[in-house]
PDB file of C-alpha atoms and ligand atoms in Angstrom:
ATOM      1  CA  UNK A 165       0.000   0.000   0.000  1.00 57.00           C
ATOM      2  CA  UNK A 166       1.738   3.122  -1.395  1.00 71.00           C
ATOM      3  CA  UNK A 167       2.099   6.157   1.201  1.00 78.00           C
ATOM      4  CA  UNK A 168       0.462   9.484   0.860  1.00 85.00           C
ATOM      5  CA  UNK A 169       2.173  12.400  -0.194  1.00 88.00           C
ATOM      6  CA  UNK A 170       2.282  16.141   1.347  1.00 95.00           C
ATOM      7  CA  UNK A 171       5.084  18.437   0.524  1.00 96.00           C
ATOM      8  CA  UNK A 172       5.864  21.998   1.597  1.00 96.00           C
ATOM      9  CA  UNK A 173       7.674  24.494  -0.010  1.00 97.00           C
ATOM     10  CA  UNK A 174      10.197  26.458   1.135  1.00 97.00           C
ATOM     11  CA  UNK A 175      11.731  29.697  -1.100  1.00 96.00           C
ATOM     12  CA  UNK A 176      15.337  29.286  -0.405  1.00 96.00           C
ATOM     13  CA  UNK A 177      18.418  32.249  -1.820  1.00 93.00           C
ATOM     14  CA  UNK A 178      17.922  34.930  -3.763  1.00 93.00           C
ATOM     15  CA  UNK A 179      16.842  32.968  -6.635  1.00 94.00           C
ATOM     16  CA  UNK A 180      13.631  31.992  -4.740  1.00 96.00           C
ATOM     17  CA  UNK A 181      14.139  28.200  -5.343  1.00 97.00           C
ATOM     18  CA  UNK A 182      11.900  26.170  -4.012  1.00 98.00           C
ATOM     19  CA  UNK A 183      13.130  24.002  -1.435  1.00 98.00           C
ATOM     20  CA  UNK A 184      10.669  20.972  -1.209  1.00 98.00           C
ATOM     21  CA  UNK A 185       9.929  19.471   1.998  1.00 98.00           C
ATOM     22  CA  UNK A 186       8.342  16.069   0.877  1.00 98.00           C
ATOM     23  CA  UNK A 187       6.944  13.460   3.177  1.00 97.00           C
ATOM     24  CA  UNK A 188       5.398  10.467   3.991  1.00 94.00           C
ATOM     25  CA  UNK A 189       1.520  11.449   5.637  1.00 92.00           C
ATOM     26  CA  UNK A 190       1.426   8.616   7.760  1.00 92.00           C
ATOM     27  CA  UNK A 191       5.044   7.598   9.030  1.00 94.00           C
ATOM     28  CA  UNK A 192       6.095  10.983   8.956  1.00 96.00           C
ATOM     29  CA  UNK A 193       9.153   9.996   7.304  1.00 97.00           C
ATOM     30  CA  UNK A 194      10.261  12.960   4.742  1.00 98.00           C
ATOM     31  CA  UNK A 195      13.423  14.337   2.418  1.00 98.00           C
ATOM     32  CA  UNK A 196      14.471  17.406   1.784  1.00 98.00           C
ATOM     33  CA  UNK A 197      14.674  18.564  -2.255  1.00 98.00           C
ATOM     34  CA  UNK A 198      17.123  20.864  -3.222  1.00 98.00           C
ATOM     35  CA  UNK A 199      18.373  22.210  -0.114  1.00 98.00           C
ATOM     36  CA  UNK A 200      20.270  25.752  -2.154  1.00 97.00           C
ATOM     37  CA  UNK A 201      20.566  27.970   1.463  1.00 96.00           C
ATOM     38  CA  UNK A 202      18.738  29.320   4.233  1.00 96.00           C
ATOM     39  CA  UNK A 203      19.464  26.057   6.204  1.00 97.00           C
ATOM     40  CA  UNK A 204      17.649  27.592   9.462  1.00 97.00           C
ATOM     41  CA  UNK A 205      14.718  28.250   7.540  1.00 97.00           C
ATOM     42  CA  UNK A 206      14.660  24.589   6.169  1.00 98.00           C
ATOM     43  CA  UNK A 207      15.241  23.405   9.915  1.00 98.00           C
ATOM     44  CA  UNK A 208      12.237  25.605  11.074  1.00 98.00           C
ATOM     45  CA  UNK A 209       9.679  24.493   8.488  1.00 98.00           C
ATOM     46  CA  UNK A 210      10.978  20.528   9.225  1.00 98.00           C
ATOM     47  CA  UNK A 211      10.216  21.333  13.331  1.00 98.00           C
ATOM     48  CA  UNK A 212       6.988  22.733  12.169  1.00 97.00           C
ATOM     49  CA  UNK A 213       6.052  20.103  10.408  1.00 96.00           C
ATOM     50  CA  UNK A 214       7.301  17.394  12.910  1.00 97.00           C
ATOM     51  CA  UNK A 215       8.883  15.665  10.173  1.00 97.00           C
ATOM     52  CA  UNK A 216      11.767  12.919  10.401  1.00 98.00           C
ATOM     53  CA  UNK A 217      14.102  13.767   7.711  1.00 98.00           C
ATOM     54  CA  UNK A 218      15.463  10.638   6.328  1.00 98.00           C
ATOM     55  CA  UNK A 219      17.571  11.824   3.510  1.00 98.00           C
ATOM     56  CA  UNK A 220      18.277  14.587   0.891  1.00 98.00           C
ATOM     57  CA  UNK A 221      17.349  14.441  -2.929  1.00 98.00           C
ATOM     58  CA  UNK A 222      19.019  16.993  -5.189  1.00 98.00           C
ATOM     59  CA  UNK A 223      17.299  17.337  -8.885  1.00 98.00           C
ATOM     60  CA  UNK A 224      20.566  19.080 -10.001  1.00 98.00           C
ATOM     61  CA  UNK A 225      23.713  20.752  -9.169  1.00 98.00           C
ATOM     62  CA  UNK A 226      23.144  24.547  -9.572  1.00 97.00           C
ATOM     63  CA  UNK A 227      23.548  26.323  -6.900  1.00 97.00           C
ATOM     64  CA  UNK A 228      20.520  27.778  -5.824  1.00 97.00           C
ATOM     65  CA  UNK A 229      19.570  23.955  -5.730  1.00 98.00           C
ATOM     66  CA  UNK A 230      22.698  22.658  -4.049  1.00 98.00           C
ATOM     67  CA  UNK A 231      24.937  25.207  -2.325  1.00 97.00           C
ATOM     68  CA  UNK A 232      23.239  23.898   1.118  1.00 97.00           C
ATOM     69  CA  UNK A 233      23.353  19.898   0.473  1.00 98.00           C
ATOM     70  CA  UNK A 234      26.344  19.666   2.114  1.00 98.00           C
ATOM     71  CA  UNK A 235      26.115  21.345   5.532  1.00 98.00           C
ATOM     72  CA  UNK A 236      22.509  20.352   5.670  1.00 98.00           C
ATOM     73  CA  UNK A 237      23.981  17.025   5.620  1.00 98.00           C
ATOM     74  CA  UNK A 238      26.214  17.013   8.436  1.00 98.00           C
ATOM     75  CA  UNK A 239      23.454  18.944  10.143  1.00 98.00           C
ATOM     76  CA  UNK A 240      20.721  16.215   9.839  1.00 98.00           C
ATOM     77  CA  UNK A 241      22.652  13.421   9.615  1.00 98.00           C
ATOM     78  CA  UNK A 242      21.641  11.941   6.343  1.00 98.00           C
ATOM     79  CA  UNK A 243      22.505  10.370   2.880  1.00 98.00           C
ATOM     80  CA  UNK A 244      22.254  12.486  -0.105  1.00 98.00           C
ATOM     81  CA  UNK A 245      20.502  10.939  -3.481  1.00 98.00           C
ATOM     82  CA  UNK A 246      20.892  12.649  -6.710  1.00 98.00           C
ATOM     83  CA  UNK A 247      21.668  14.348  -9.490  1.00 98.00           C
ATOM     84  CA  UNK A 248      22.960  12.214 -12.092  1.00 98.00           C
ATOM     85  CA  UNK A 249      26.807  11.932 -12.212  1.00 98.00           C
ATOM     86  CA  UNK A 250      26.478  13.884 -15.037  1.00 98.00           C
ATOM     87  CA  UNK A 251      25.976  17.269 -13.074  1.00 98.00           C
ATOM     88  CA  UNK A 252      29.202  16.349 -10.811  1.00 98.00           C
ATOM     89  CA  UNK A 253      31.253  19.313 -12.308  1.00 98.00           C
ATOM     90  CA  UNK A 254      28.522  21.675 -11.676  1.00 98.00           C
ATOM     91  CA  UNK A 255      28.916  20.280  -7.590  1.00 98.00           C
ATOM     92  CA  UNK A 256      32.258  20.257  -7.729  1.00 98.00           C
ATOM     93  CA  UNK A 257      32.746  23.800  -8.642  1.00 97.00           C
ATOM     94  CA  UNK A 258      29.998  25.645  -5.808  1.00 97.00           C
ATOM     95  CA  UNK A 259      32.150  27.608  -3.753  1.00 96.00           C
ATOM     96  CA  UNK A 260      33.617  29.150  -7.045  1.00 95.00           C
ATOM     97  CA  UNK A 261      30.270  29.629  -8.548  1.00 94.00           C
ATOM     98  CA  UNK A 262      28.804  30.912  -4.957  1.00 92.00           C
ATOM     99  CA  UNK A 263      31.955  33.443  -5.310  1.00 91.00           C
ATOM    100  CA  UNK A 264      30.518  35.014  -8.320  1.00 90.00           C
ATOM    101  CA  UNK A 265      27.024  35.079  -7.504  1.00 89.00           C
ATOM    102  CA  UNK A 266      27.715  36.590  -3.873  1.00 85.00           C
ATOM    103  CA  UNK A 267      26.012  33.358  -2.413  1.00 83.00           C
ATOM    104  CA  UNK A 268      29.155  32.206   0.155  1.00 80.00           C
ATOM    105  CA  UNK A 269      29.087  29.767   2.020  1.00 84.00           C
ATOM    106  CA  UNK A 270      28.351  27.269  -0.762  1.00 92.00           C
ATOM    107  CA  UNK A 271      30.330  24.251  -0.389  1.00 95.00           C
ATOM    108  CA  UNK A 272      30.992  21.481  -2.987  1.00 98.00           C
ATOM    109  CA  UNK A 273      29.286  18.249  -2.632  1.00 98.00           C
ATOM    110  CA  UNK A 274      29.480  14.754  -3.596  1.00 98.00           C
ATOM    111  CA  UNK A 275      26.451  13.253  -3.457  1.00 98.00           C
ATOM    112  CA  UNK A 276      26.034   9.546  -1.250  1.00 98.00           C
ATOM    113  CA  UNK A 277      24.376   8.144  -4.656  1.00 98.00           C
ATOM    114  CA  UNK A 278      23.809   9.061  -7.700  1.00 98.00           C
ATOM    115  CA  UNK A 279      20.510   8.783  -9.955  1.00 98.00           C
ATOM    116  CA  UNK A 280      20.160   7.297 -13.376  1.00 98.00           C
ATOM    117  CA  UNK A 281      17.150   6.809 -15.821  1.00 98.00           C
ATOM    118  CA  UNK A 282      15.073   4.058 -14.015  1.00 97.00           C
ATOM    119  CA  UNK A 283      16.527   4.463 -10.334  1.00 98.00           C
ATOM    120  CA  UNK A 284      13.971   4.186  -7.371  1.00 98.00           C
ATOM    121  CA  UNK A 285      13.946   6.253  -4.664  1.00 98.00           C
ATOM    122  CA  UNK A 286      12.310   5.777  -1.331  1.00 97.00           C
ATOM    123  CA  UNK A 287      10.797   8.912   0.891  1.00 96.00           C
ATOM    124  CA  UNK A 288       9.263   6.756   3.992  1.00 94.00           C
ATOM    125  CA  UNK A 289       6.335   4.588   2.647  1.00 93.00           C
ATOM    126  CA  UNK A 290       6.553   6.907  -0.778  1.00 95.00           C
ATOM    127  CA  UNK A 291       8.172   5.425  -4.050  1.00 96.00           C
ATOM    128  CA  UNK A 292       9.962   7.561  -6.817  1.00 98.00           C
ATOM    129  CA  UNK A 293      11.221   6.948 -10.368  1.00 98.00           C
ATOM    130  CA  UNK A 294      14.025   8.426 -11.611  1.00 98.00           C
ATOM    131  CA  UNK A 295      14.305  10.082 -14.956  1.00 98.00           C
ATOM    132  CA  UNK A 296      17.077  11.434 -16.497  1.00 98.00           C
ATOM    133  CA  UNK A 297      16.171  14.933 -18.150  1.00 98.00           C
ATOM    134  CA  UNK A 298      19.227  16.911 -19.554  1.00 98.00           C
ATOM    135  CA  UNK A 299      19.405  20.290 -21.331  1.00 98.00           C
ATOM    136  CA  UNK A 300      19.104  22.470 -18.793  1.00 98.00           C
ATOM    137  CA  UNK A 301      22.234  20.749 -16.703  1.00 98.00           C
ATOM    138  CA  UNK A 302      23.950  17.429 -18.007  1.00 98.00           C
ATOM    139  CA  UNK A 303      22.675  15.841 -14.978  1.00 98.00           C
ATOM    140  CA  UNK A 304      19.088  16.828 -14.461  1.00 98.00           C
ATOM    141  CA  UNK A 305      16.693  14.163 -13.046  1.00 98.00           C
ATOM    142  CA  UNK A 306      13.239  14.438 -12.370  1.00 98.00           C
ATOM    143  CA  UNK A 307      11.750  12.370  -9.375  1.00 98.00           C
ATOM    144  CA  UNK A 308       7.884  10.662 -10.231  1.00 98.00           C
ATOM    145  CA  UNK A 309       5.548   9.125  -8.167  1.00 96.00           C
ATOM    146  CA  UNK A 310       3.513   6.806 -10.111  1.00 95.00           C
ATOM    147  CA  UNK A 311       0.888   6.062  -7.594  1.00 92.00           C
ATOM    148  CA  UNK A 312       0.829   9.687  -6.377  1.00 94.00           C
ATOM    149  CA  UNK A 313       0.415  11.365  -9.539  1.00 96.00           C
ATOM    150  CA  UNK A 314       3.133  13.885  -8.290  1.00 97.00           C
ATOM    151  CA  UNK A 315       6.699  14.925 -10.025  1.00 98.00           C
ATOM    152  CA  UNK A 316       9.414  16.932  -8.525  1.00 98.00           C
ATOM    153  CA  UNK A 317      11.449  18.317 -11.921  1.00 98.00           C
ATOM    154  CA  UNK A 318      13.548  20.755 -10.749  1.00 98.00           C
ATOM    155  CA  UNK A 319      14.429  23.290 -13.422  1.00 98.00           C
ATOM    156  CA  UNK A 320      13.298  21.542 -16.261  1.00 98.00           C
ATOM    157  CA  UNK A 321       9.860  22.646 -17.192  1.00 98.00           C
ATOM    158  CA  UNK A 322       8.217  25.418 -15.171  1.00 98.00           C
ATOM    159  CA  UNK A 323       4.421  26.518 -15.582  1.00 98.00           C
ATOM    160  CA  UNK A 324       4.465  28.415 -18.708  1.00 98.00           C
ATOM    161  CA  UNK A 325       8.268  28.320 -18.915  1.00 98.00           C
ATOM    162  CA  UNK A 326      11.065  25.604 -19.640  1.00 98.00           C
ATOM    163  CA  UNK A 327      14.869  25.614 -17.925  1.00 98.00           C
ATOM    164  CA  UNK A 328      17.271  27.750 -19.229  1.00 97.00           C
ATOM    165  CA  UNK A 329      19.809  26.515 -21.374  1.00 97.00           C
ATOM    166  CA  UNK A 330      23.148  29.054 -21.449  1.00 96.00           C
ATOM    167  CA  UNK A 331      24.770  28.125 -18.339  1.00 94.00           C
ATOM    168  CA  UNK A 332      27.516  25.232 -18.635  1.00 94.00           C
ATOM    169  CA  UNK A 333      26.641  22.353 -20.263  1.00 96.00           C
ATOM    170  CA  UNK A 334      23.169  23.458 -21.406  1.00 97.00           C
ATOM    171  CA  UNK A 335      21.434  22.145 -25.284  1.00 98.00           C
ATOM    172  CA  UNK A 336      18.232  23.985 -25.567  1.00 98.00           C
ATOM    173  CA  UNK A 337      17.336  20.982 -28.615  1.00 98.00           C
ATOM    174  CA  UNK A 338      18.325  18.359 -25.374  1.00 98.00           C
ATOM    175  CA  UNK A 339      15.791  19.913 -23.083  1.00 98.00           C
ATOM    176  CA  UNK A 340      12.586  19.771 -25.269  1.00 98.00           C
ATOM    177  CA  UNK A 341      13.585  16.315 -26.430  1.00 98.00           C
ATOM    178  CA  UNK A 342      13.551  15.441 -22.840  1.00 98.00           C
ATOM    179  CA  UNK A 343      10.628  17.402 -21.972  1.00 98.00           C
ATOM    180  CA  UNK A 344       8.282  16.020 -25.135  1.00 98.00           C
ATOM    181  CA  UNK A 345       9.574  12.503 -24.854  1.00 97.00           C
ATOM    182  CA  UNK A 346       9.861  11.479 -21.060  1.00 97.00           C
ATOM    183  CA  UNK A 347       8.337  13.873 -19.004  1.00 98.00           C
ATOM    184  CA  UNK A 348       4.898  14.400 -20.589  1.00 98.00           C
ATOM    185  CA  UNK A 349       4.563  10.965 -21.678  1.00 97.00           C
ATOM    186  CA  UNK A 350       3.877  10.698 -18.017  1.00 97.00           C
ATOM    187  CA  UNK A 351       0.514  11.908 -17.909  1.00 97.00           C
ATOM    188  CA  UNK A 352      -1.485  14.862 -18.221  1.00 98.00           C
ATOM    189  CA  UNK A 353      -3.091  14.570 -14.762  1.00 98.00           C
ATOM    190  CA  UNK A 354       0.846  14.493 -13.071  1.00 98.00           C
ATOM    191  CA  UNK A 355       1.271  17.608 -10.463  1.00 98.00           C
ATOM    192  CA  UNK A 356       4.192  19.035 -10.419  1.00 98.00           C
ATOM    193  CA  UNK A 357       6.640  21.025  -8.301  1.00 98.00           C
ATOM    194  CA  UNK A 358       9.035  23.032 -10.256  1.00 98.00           C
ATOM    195  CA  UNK A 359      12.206  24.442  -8.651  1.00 98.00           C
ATOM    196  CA  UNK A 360      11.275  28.135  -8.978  1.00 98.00           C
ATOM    197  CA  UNK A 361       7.680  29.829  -9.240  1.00 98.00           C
ATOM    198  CA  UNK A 362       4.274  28.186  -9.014  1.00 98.00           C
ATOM    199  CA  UNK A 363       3.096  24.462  -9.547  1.00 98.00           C
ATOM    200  CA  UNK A 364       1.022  22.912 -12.175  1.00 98.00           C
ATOM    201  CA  UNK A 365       0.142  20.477 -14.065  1.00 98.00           C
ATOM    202  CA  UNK A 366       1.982  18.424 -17.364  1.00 98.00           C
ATOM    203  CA  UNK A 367      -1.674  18.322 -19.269  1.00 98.00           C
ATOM    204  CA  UNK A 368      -1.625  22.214 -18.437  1.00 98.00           C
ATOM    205  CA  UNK A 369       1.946  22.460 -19.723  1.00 98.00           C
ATOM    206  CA  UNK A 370       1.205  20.224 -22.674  1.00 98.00           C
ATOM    207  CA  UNK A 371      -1.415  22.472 -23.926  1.00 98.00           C
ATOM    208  CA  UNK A 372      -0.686  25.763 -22.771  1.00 98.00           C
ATOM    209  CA  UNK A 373       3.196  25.982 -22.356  1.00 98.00           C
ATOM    210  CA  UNK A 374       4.667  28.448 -25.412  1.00 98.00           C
ATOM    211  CA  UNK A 375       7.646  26.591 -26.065  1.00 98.00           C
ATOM    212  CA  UNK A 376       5.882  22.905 -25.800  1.00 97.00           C
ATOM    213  CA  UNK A 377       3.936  23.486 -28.483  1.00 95.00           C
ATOM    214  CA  UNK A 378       3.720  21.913 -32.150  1.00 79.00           C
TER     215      UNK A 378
HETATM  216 ZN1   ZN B 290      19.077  25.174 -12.409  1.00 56.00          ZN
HETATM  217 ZN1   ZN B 291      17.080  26.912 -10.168  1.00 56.00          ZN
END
């Protein structure tokens, strides 16, 4: 019997990315998504909650996504899961890249696993597939729940938008391939969180979405 789902969001750096807090409704039993800063924040919203964090899940390795993974780690004690190796220059390189966008305190990260097309992921009683989505980053994955009807997909497809593509290692081509092919293959009735702005839906996306369509 598959767990429900409720997540919280969380606007994290000056980006505004949305941090997910995503748990488990009966066990309790959550993970943080894409920790970027504002650790205390995170911590407050998790006490608030009365959540038990059990691990953290990064969707990729930009830094409003993943300048926090590692100290929120040793805070809380717990693996990290994600991106796909692909994104492990982008993690390697956070302090410099925190540098130049004023964000220090960003420190690089190697994740505990890494993700690949047709990983699973656990959250508590809660059950993910993995799917790897570049063109934004190399190492983009997107995290669905089958039984939930529920996606986490970082910066790949916003409502009404789609990732950017001219920061290292982006293919604007890559992206919609990804986006057309995997992601909205998934269903039209899949919610979605996207790492920046409000959620919606893929069907919404799929008809609505300016640079989805033909
Ligand atoms: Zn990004
Ligand atoms: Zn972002």
């Amino acid at each position: 019997m598959p767990g429900t789902p409720r997540a919280g969001i969380i606007p994290v750096t000056p980006f505004q990315q949305n941090c997910t807090l995503i748990w488990d409704e009966a066990s309790k039993v959550g993970a943080v998504v894409d920790p970027g800063g504002d650790l205390d924040r995170i911590e407050a919203a998790i006490r608030e909650q009365g959540i038990t964090i059990e691990k953290i899940l990064l969707t990729h390795g930009h830094i409003d996504h993943a300048g926090g993974a590692a100290e929120l780690r040793e805070r809380l004690a717990v693996p990290i899961e994600g991106p796909h190796q692909a994104d492990r220059f982008l993690l390697d390189s956070l302090p410099e890249t925190g540098a130049g966008y004023g964000l220090p305190g960003a420190r690089a990260v190697t994740p505990d696993r890494w993700l690949d097309e047709g990983d699973a992921v656990t959250v508590g009683e809660l059950a993910f597939d993995i799917l790897h989505a570049p063109g934004h980053s190399p190492g983009s994955v997107v995290f669905i729940s089958r039984d939930a009807r529920f996606a986490l997909v970082g910066d790949v497809v916003f409502k009404g938008s789609v990732g950017r593509t001219d920061l290292p290692g982006g293919n604007h081509d890559q992206l919609i391939r990804a986006i057309k092919e995997k992601v909205l293959p998934l269903g039209d009735d899949i919610a979605f969180i996207p790492g920046h702005g409000p959620t919606s839906t893929l069907g919404e996306e799929r008809l609505t979405n300016p640079f989805l369509q033909d």
